[in-house]
Structure formats: C-alpha cells, structure tokens
PDB file of C-alpha atoms and ligand atoms in Angstrom:
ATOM      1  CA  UNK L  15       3.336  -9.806  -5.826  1.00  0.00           C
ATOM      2  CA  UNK L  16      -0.330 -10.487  -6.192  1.00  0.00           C
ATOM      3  CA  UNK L  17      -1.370  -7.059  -5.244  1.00  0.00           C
ATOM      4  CA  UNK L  18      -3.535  -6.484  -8.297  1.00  0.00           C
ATOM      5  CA  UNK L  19      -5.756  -9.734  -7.166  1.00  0.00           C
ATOM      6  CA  UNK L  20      -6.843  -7.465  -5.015  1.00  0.00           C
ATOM      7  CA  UNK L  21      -6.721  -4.019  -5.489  1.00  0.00           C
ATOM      8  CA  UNK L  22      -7.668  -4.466  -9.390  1.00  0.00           C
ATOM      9  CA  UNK L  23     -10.023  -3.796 -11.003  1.00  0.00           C
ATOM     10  CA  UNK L  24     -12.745  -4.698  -9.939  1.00  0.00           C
ATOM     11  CA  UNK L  25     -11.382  -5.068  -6.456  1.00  0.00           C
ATOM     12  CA  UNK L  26     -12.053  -8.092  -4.346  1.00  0.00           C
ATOM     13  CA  UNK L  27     -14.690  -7.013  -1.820  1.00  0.00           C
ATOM     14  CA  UNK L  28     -13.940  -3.856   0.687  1.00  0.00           C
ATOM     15  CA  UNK L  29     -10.270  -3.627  -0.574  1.00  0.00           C
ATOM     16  CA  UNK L  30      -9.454  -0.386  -2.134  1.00  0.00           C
ATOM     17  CA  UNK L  31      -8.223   0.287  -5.647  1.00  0.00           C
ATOM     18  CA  UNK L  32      -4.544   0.730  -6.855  1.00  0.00           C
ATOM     19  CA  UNK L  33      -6.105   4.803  -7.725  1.00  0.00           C
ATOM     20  CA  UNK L  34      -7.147   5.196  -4.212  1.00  0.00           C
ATOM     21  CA  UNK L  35      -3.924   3.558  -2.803  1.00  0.00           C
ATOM     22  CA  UNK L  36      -2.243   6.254  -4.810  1.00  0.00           C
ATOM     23  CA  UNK L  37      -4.422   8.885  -3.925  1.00  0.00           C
ATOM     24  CA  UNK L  38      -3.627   8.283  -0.671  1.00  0.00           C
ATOM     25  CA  UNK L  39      -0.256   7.514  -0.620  1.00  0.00           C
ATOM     26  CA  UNK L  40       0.318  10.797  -2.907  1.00  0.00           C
ATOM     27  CA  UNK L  41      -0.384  13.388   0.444  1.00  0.00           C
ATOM     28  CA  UNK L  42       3.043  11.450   1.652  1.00  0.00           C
ATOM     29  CA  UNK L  43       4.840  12.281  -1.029  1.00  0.00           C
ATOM     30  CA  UNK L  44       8.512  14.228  -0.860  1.00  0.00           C
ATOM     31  CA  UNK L  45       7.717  13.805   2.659  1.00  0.00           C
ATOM     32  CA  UNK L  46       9.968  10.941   3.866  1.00  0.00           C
ATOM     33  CA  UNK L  47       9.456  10.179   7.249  1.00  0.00           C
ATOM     34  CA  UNK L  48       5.696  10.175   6.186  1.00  0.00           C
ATOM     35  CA  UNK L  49       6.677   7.156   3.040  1.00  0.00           C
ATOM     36  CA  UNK L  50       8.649   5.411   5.438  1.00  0.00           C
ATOM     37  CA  UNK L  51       5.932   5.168   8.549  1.00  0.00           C
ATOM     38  CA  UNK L  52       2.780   4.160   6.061  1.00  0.00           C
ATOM     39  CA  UNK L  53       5.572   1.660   4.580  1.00  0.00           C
ATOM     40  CA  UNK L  54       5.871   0.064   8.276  1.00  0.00           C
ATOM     41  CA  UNK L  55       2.108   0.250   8.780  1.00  0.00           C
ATOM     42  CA  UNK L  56       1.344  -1.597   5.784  1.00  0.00           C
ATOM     43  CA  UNK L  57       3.899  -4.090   7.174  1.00  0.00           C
ATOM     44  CA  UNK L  58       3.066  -4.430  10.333  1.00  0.00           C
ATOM     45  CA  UNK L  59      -0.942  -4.767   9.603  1.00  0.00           C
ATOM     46  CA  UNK L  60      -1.268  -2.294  11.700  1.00  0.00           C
ATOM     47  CA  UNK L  61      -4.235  -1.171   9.463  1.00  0.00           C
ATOM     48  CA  UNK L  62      -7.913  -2.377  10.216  1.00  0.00           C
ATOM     49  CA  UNK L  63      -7.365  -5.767   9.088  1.00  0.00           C
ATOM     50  CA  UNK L  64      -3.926  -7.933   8.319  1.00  0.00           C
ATOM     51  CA  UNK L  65      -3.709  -9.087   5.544  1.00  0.00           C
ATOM     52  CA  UNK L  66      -0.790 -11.679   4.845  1.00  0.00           C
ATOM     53  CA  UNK L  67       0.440 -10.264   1.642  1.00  0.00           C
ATOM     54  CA  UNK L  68       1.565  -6.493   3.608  1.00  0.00           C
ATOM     55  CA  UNK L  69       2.961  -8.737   6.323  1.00  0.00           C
ATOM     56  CA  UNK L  70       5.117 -10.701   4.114  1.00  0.00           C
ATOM     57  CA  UNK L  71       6.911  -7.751   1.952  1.00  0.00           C
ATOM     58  CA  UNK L  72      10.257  -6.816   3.269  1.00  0.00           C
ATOM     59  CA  UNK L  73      11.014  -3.441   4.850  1.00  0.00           C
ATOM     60  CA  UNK L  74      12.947  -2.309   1.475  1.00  0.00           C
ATOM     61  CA  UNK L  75       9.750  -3.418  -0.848  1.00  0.00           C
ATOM     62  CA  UNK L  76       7.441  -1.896   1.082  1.00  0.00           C
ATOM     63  CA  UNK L  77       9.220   1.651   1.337  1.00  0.00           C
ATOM     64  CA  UNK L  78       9.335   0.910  -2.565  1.00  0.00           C
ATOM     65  CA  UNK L  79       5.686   0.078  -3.417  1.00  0.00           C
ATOM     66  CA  UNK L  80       4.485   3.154  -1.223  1.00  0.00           C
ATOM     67  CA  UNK L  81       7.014   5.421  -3.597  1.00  0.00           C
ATOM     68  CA  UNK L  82       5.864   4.081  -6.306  1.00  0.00           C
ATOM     69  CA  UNK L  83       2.351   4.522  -5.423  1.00  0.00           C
ATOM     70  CA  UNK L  84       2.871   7.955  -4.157  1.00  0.00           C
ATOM     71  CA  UNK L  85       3.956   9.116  -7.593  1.00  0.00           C
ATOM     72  CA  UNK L  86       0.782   7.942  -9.135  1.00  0.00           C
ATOM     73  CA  UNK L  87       1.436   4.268  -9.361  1.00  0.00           C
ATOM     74  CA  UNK L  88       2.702   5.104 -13.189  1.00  0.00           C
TER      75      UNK L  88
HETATM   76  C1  LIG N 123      -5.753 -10.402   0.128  1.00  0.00           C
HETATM   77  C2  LIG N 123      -6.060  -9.110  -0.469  1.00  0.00           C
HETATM   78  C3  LIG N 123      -4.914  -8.089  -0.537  1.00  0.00           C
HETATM   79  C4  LIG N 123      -3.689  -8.230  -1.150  1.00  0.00           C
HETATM   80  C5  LIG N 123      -3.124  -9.448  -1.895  1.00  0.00           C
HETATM   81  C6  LIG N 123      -3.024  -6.951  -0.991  1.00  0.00           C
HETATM   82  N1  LIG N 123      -3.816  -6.088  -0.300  1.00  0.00           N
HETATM   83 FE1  LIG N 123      -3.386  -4.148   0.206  1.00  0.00          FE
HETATM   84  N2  LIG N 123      -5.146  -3.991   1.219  1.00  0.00           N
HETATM   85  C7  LIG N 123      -6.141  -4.952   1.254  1.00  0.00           C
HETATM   86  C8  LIG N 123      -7.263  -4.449   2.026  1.00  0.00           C
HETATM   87  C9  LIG N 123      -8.561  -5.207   2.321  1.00  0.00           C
HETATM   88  C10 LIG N 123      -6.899  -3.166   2.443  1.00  0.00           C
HETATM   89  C11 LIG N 123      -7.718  -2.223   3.333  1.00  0.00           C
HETATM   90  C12 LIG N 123      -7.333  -2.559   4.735  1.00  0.00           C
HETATM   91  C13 LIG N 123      -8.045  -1.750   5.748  1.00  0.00           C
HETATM   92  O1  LIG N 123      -8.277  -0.563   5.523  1.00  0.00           O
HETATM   93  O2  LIG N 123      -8.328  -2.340   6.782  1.00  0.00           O
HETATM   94  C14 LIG N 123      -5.581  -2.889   1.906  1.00  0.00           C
HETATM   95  C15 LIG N 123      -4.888  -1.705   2.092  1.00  0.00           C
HETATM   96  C16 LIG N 123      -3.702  -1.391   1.459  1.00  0.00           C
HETATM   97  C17 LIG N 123      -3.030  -0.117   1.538  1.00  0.00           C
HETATM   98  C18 LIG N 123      -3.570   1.101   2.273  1.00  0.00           C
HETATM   99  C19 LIG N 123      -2.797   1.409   3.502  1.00  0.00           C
HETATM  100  C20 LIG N 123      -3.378   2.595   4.192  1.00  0.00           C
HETATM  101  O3  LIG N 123      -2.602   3.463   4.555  1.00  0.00           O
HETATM  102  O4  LIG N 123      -4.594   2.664   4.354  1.00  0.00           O
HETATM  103  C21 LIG N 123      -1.907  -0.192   0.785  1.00  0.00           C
HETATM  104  C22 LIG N 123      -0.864   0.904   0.551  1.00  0.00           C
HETATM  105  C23 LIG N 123      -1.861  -1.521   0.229  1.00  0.00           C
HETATM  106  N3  LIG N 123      -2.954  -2.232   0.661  1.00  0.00           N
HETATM  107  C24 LIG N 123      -0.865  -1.975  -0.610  1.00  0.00           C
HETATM  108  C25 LIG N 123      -0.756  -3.277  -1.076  1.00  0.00           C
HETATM  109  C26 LIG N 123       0.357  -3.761  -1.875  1.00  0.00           C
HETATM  110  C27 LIG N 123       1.528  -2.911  -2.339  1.00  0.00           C
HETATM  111  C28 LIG N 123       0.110  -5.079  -2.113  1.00  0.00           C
HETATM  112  C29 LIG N 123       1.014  -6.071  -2.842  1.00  0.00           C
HETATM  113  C30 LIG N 123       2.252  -6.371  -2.169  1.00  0.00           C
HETATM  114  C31 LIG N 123      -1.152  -5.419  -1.473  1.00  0.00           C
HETATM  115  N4  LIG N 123      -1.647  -4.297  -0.858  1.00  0.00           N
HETATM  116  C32 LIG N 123      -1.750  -6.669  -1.489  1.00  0.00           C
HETATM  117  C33 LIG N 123      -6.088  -6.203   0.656  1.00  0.00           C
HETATM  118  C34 LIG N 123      -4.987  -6.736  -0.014  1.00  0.00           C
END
C-alpha cells in the first residue's frame, strides 16, 4: 500500500521508520481500545500532518496495519 516508500529504509524526509512505527505502536498492544483509537488517528490525519495514504485506508485496514505493527511488524 506504498507504506514502505516512506517509512523504508532510508525514510523519505521527517517520516519515521517501520521500527519506530512498531515501537510505538507496541505500548498499545493487548490493549484494544488503545489499537483501535491510534487506528482512527492514523485515519483521520489527526496526526501533525495528513498525509493521503492514512486517509485513504479503510477503518478495517487500518485497525489491521496498527496490529500488525504492534506485534513487531514481523
Ligand atoms: C507520503 C508518505 C507516507 C506514506 C505513503 C505513509 N506514511 Fe505513515 N507517516 C508519514 C509521516 C510523515 C508520518 C509522521 C506524521 C507526523 O508525526 O506528523 C507518519 C506517521 C505514521 C504513523 C504514526 C502514527 C502515530 O501514532 O504517530 C503510522 C502508524 C503510520 N504512519 C503508518 C503508515 C502505514 C500503515 C502506511 C501505509 C498504508 C503509511 N503510514 C504510509 C508518511 C507516510
């Protein structure tokens, strides 16, 4: 979904890495209500910048790429 063009490796300018998304992500995890509010955050760009790709996911892919990146991103 084109995350990777920017949270790769390198990253593109001030975007974080996919390790500190999970590192992050991972103090929500087992903690529900926690996945499920940064999943509408991302979504709602209601972090310091919007950025189109978060806008466009869909509640349900969202919820599932802050899972998966609370467990480490494996
Ligand atoms: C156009 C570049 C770009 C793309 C594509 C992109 N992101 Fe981001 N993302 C950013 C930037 C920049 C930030 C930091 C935003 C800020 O802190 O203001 C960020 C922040 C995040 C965060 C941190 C949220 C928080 O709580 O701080 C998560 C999680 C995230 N992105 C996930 C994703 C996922 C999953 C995808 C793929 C669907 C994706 N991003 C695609 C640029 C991008």
């Amino acid at each position: 979904m084109g995350c990777y063009n920017c949270h790769g490796q390198p990253p593109l300018k001030n975007a974080p890495t996919m390790a500190r998304l999970a590192e992050k992500a991972a103090k929500s995890r087992g903690d529900e209500a926690a996945l499920k509010k940064r999943a509408e955050a991302l979504r709602a760009g209601a972090l310091r910048r919007p950025i189109a790709a978060h806008q466009r996911l869909s509640p349900e892919a969202a919820e599932l790429l802050i899972r998966w990146l609370s467990e480490g991103a494996p």
